[in-house]
Amino acid sequence: MNASPQHNGPSAQAPRPQRFASWQEHHGWSAAASLRRLATRPLGSLLTIAVMGLALALPLAFYLLLGNVQKLGDAMGQSQAISVFMQTGQSGQATQLLATQLGNRPEVASVAVKSPQQGMEELARMQGFSGALELLDDNPLPYVVQLQPRTDASAAAVGRLVADVRAMQGVELVQDSDSWRKRLEALLGVGNRVVLMLAVMLALAALLVVGNTVRVDIASRSEEIGVLLLVGASDAFVRRPYLYAGIWYGLFSGILAALLAVLIELGLAAPVAQLSQTYDGKLQVAGLPIWLLLAVPVAAAALGWLGARLVSAWQLRKAA
């Protein structure tokens, strides 16, 4: 950005192919010159990129944390089956019919029927129950239908399922962790909103960082810009190198943010693997999707361009 091509902009009288070639040439020069200018002050450029990269990495880290909380909830939910205790004396055929009916519901992932004999055998295997069970003349346990809700079923859908089951004929008791599901769903809803608000605020912070950097750069070259305007250079011609500077700042900070998010994923891999073992391997690490990691540098470059565009337009109006 210390020197520009000999022409100050495409002439209005030049043929269209020549004007396009001139416009294309100045874009290429502006991109290269702005990158060279960033390289001439490496410390200041790296500090700006680091601040923006850390700001953009924070919402990615919270998004990653929220995704793993969701996975943890799903893994915990797999052990939160709904137990339906049938009335004493209810036949196995009627219980099986009820189980088939419930298994056809869309919010139910699987159904299992436990007979009174199976329940008695489970109690017998528990320490301290075997002696007491020998004193019983009859088996007092009822049939039990265990329902496993789908992991993607909402708390409202599971609540409607429980209410319908309680109203069915032959059902004595329904045990469900409905309050646990509602709390988890509400927590995830709050987390999603927090991540969204954090992303907006930090994106605004990145916008301001780029804008202030470009403002200082323009202020330091006000005399050169004044000369260009006096000889007839257009505003677009003058501000183009600064727009590319904003793009470079945003692009490099977005790449840094994506790399930091990947490092956070790698750092979480080992402890999450240990936690997964306690859930019999049902808990899987929810990494950031590839499309998001690729979109962050592009979005950050757009933010850098916008910040530079707003500030450069304001500064040039003052210079004019």
Coordinates of C-alpha atoms in Angstrom, one line a residue:
M1 CA 0.0 0.0 0.0
N2 CA 3.1 2.3 -0.2
A3 CA 2.7 2.7 -4.0
S4 CA -0.1 2.1 -6.4
P5 CA -0.3 1.4 -10.1
Q6 CA 0.3 4.4 -12.3
H7 CA -3.4 4.9 -13.1
N8 CA -5.7 6.1 -10.4
G9 CA -8.7 4.3 -11.6
P10 CA -10.4 3.1 -14.8
S11 CA -11.3 5.9 -17.1
A12 CA -14.9 6.4 -17.9
Q13 CA -14.0 6.8 -21.6
A14 CA -12.0 3.6 -21.8
P15 CA -13.5 0.6 -23.5
R16 CA -15.2 -1.9 -21.1
P17 CA -12.6 -4.7 -21.4
Q18 CA -9.9 -2.1 -20.6
R19 CA -11.8 -0.8 -17.6
F20 CA -12.4 -4.4 -16.3
A21 CA -8.7 -5.2 -16.8
S22 CA -7.7 -2.0 -14.9
W23 CA -10.2 -2.8 -12.1
Q24 CA -8.9 -6.4 -11.9
E25 CA -5.3 -5.2 -11.8
H26 CA -6.0 -2.8 -9.0
H27 CA -7.7 -5.5 -6.9
G28 CA -4.7 -7.8 -7.3
W29 CA -2.3 -5.0 -6.4
S30 CA -4.5 -4.0 -3.4
A31 CA -4.6 -7.5 -2.0
A32 CA -0.9 -8.0 -2.3
A33 CA 0.0 -4.6 -1.0
S34 CA -2.2 -4.9 2.0
L35 CA -0.7 -8.3 2.9
R36 CA 2.8 -6.9 2.5
R37 CA 1.9 -4.0 4.8
L38 CA 0.7 -6.5 7.5
A39 CA 4.0 -8.3 7.2
T40 CA 6.0 -5.1 7.7
R41 CA 4.6 -4.8 11.2
P42 CA 4.4 -8.4 12.4
L43 CA 3.9 -7.8 16.1
G44 CA 1.0 -5.4 15.7
S45 CA -0.6 -7.7 13.1
L46 CA -0.2 -10.8 15.2
L47 CA -1.7 -9.1 18.2
T48 CA -4.7 -8.0 16.3
I49 CA -5.2 -11.4 14.7
A50 CA -4.7 -13.1 18.1
V51 CA -7.3 -10.9 19.8
M52 CA -9.8 -11.5 17.1
G53 CA -9.0 -15.2 16.9
L54 CA -9.6 -15.7 20.7
A55 CA -12.8 -13.7 20.5
L56 CA -14.1 -15.9 17.7
A57 CA -12.9 -19.1 19.3
L58 CA -15.0 -18.5 22.5
P59 CA -18.4 -19.1 21.0
L60 CA -17.0 -22.2 19.2
A61 CA -15.8 -23.6 22.5
F62 CA -19.2 -23.0 24.1
Y63 CA -20.9 -24.6 21.2
L64 CA -18.6 -27.6 21.5
L65 CA -19.3 -27.8 25.3
L66 CA -23.1 -27.6 24.7
G67 CA -23.0 -30.3 22.1
N68 CA -21.2 -32.6 24.5
V69 CA -23.7 -31.8 27.3
Q70 CA -26.4 -32.9 24.8
K71 CA -24.5 -36.1 24.1
L72 CA -24.2 -36.7 27.9
G73 CA -27.9 -36.1 28.3
D74 CA -28.6 -38.6 25.6
A75 CA -26.3 -41.2 27.2
M76 CA -27.9 -40.6 30.6
G77 CA -31.3 -40.8 28.9
Q78 CA -30.6 -44.3 27.6
S79 CA -30.7 -45.5 31.2
Q80 CA -33.8 -43.5 32.0
A81 CA -36.4 -46.0 30.8
I82 CA -40.1 -45.6 31.7
S83 CA -41.2 -48.5 33.9
V84 CA -44.9 -49.4 33.6
F85 CA -46.1 -51.6 36.5
M86 CA -49.2 -53.6 35.6
Q87 CA -51.9 -54.4 38.1
T88 CA -51.5 -57.6 40.1
G89 CA -53.1 -60.5 38.3
Q90 CA -52.9 -58.9 34.9
S91 CA -52.2 -61.7 32.4
G92 CA -49.1 -62.0 30.2
Q93 CA -51.2 -61.9 27.1
A94 CA -52.8 -58.6 28.0
T95 CA -49.4 -57.2 29.0
Q96 CA -47.9 -58.2 25.7
L97 CA -50.8 -56.6 23.8
L98 CA -50.2 -53.4 25.7
A99 CA -46.5 -53.5 25.0
T100 CA -47.1 -54.0 21.2
Q101 CA -49.5 -51.0 21.2
L102 CA -47.0 -48.8 23.0
G103 CA -44.1 -50.0 20.7
N104 CA -46.0 -48.6 17.7
R105 CA -45.9 -45.0 19.1
P106 CA -43.3 -42.8 17.3
E107 CA -41.7 -41.5 20.5
V108 CA -40.9 -45.0 21.7
A109 CA -37.5 -46.5 20.6
S110 CA -37.9 -50.0 22.2
V111 CA -40.2 -52.0 24.5
A112 CA -39.3 -54.9 26.9
V113 CA -41.7 -57.0 29.0
K114 CA -40.5 -58.3 32.3
S115 CA -42.4 -61.2 33.8
P116 CA -43.0 -61.7 37.6
Q117 CA -40.6 -64.6 37.5
Q118 CA -37.9 -62.5 35.9
G119 CA -38.5 -59.8 38.5
M120 CA -38.2 -62.4 41.3
E121 CA -34.9 -63.7 39.9
E122 CA -33.5 -60.2 39.8
L123 CA -34.4 -59.7 43.4
A124 CA -32.9 -63.1 44.3
R125 CA -29.5 -61.9 42.8
M126 CA -29.5 -58.8 45.0
Q127 CA -27.6 -59.2 48.3
G128 CA -29.9 -59.6 51.3
F129 CA -33.1 -60.5 49.4
S130 CA -32.6 -64.2 48.7
G131 CA -33.5 -65.3 52.3
A132 CA -36.6 -63.1 52.5
L133 CA -37.9 -64.4 49.1
E134 CA -37.8 -68.0 50.3
L135 CA -40.4 -67.1 52.9
L136 CA -43.0 -66.1 50.2
D137 CA -45.6 -68.6 49.2
D138 CA -46.7 -66.7 46.0
N139 CA -45.0 -64.3 43.7
P140 CA -46.4 -60.8 44.5
L141 CA -44.6 -59.1 41.6
P142 CA -46.6 -57.8 38.6
Y143 CA -45.7 -57.7 34.9
V144 CA -43.5 -54.7 34.1
V145 CA -43.3 -53.0 30.7
Q146 CA -40.1 -51.0 30.2
L147 CA -40.3 -48.3 27.6
Q148 CA -37.2 -46.6 26.1
P149 CA -38.0 -43.2 24.6
R150 CA -36.2 -42.1 21.5
T151 CA -33.2 -39.9 22.2
D152 CA -34.5 -37.2 19.9
A153 CA -38.0 -37.2 21.6
S154 CA -38.7 -33.9 23.3
A155 CA -39.7 -33.7 27.0
A156 CA -43.2 -32.7 26.0
A157 CA -43.6 -35.7 23.8
V158 CA -42.4 -38.0 26.6
G159 CA -44.7 -36.3 29.0
R160 CA -47.7 -37.0 26.7
L161 CA -46.6 -40.6 26.5
V162 CA -46.5 -41.0 30.2
A163 CA -49.9 -39.4 30.7
D164 CA -51.4 -41.7 28.0
V165 CA -49.9 -44.8 29.6
R166 CA -51.1 -43.9 33.1
A167 CA -54.7 -43.6 31.7
M168 CA -54.5 -47.1 30.1
Q169 CA -56.5 -50.0 31.5
G170 CA -54.6 -52.4 33.6
V171 CA -51.7 -50.0 34.5
E172 CA -51.1 -49.7 38.2
L173 CA -48.0 -47.4 38.4
V174 CA -45.7 -45.5 36.0
Q175 CA -42.2 -44.6 37.1
D176 CA -40.6 -41.8 35.0
S177 CA -37.9 -39.2 35.2
D178 CA -39.9 -36.6 33.5
S179 CA -38.6 -33.7 35.7
W180 CA -35.0 -34.7 34.8
R181 CA -35.8 -34.5 31.1
K182 CA -37.5 -31.2 31.4
R183 CA -34.6 -29.7 33.4
L184 CA -32.1 -30.9 30.8
E185 CA -34.1 -29.6 27.9
A186 CA -34.5 -26.2 29.6
L187 CA -30.8 -26.1 30.4
L188 CA -29.9 -26.8 26.8
G189 CA -32.3 -24.1 25.6
V190 CA -30.6 -21.5 27.9
G191 CA -27.2 -22.7 26.7
N192 CA -28.2 -22.3 23.0
R193 CA -29.4 -18.7 23.7
V194 CA -26.2 -17.9 25.6
V195 CA -24.0 -19.2 22.8
L196 CA -26.0 -17.1 20.2
M197 CA -25.7 -13.9 22.3
L198 CA -22.0 -14.6 23.0
A199 CA -21.3 -15.1 19.2
V200 CA -23.1 -11.8 18.3
M201 CA -21.2 -9.8 21.0
L202 CA -17.8 -11.3 20.1
A203 CA -18.4 -10.8 16.4
L204 CA -19.2 -7.1 17.2
A205 CA -15.9 -7.0 19.2
A206 CA -14.0 -8.4 16.2
L207 CA -15.7 -5.8 14.0
L208 CA -14.6 -3.0 16.2
V209 CA -11.0 -4.3 16.4
V210 CA -10.6 -4.4 12.7
G211 CA -12.3 -1.0 12.3
N212 CA -10.0 0.6 14.9
T213 CA -6.9 -0.9 13.2
V214 CA -7.9 0.4 9.8
R215 CA -8.8 3.8 11.3
V216 CA -5.3 4.1 12.7
D217 CA -3.8 3.0 9.4
I218 CA -5.8 5.6 7.4
A219 CA -5.0 8.3 9.9
S220 CA -1.3 7.6 9.6
R221 CA -1.5 8.0 5.8
S222 CA -3.9 10.9 5.6
E223 CA -1.5 13.1 3.5
E224 CA -1.1 10.4 0.9
I225 CA -4.8 9.8 0.8
G226 CA -5.4 13.6 0.4
V227 CA -3.0 13.7 -2.6
L228 CA -4.8 10.7 -4.3
L229 CA -8.2 12.5 -3.9
L230 CA -6.8 15.7 -5.3
V231 CA -5.6 14.0 -8.5
G232 CA -9.0 12.5 -9.0
A233 CA -8.9 9.0 -7.5
S234 CA -12.3 7.7 -6.5
D235 CA -13.2 6.8 -3.0
A236 CA -13.5 3.1 -4.0
F237 CA -10.0 3.2 -5.5
V238 CA -8.5 4.7 -2.3
R239 CA -10.2 2.5 0.2
R240 CA -9.7 -0.8 -1.6
P241 CA -6.3 -1.6 0.0
Y242 CA -7.9 -1.1 3.4
L243 CA -10.8 -3.4 2.6
Y244 CA -8.3 -6.1 1.7
A245 CA -6.5 -5.5 5.0
G246 CA -9.7 -6.1 6.9
I247 CA -10.3 -9.3 4.9
W248 CA -6.8 -10.5 5.7
Y249 CA -7.2 -9.7 9.4
G250 CA -10.6 -11.6 9.5
L251 CA -9.4 -14.5 7.4
F252 CA -6.3 -15.2 9.6
S253 CA -8.2 -14.7 12.8
G254 CA -10.9 -17.1 11.6
I255 CA -8.3 -19.7 10.8
L256 CA -6.7 -19.2 14.2
A257 CA -10.2 -19.6 15.9
A258 CA -10.8 -22.8 14.0
L259 CA -7.4 -24.2 15.0
L260 CA -8.1 -23.3 18.6
A261 CA -11.4 -25.1 18.5
V262 CA -9.7 -28.2 17.1
L263 CA -7.1 -28.1 19.9
I264 CA -10.0 -27.8 22.5
E265 CA -11.6 -30.9 20.9
L266 CA -8.3 -32.8 21.1
G267 CA -7.9 -31.7 24.7
L268 CA -11.3 -33.0 25.6
A269 CA -10.9 -36.3 23.8
A270 CA -9.1 -38.2 26.6
P271 CA -11.3 -37.2 29.6
V272 CA -14.5 -37.7 27.5
A273 CA -13.3 -41.2 26.6
Q274 CA -12.9 -42.0 30.3
L275 CA -16.3 -40.7 31.0
S276 CA -17.7 -42.7 28.1
Q277 CA -16.4 -45.9 29.7
T278 CA -18.7 -45.3 32.7
Y279 CA -21.7 -45.3 30.3
D280 CA -20.6 -48.5 28.6
G281 CA -19.4 -46.6 25.5
K282 CA -22.7 -44.9 24.9
L283 CA -21.3 -41.4 25.3
Q284 CA -19.6 -40.2 22.1
V285 CA -17.6 -37.0 21.7
A286 CA -19.6 -34.3 19.8
G287 CA -16.9 -32.6 17.7
L288 CA -17.5 -29.4 15.7
P289 CA -18.8 -30.2 12.1
I290 CA -16.3 -29.6 9.3
W291 CA -18.6 -27.2 7.6
L292 CA -18.6 -24.9 10.7
L293 CA -14.8 -25.0 10.9
L294 CA -14.6 -24.0 7.2
A295 CA -17.3 -21.4 7.5
V296 CA -15.6 -19.5 10.4
P297 CA -12.7 -18.1 8.4
V298 CA -15.1 -17.1 5.6
A299 CA -17.4 -15.4 8.1
A300 CA -14.5 -13.7 9.9
A301 CA -13.2 -12.4 6.5
A302 CA -16.6 -10.9 5.8
L303 CA -16.6 -9.3 9.3
G304 CA -13.2 -7.8 8.6
W305 CA -14.3 -6.4 5.3
L306 CA -17.4 -4.9 6.9
G307 CA -15.4 -3.3 9.7
A308 CA -12.9 -1.9 7.2
R309 CA -15.7 -0.7 4.9
L310 CA -17.5 1.2 7.6
V311 CA -14.5 2.9 9.0
S312 CA -12.8 3.7 5.7
A313 CA -16.0 5.3 4.3
W314 CA -16.2 7.5 7.4
Q315 CA -12.6 8.4 7.3
L316 CA -12.7 9.3 3.7
R317 CA -15.8 11.5 4.2
K318 CA -13.8 13.4 6.8
A319 CA -10.8 13.7 4.5
A320 CA -13.0 15.0 1.7

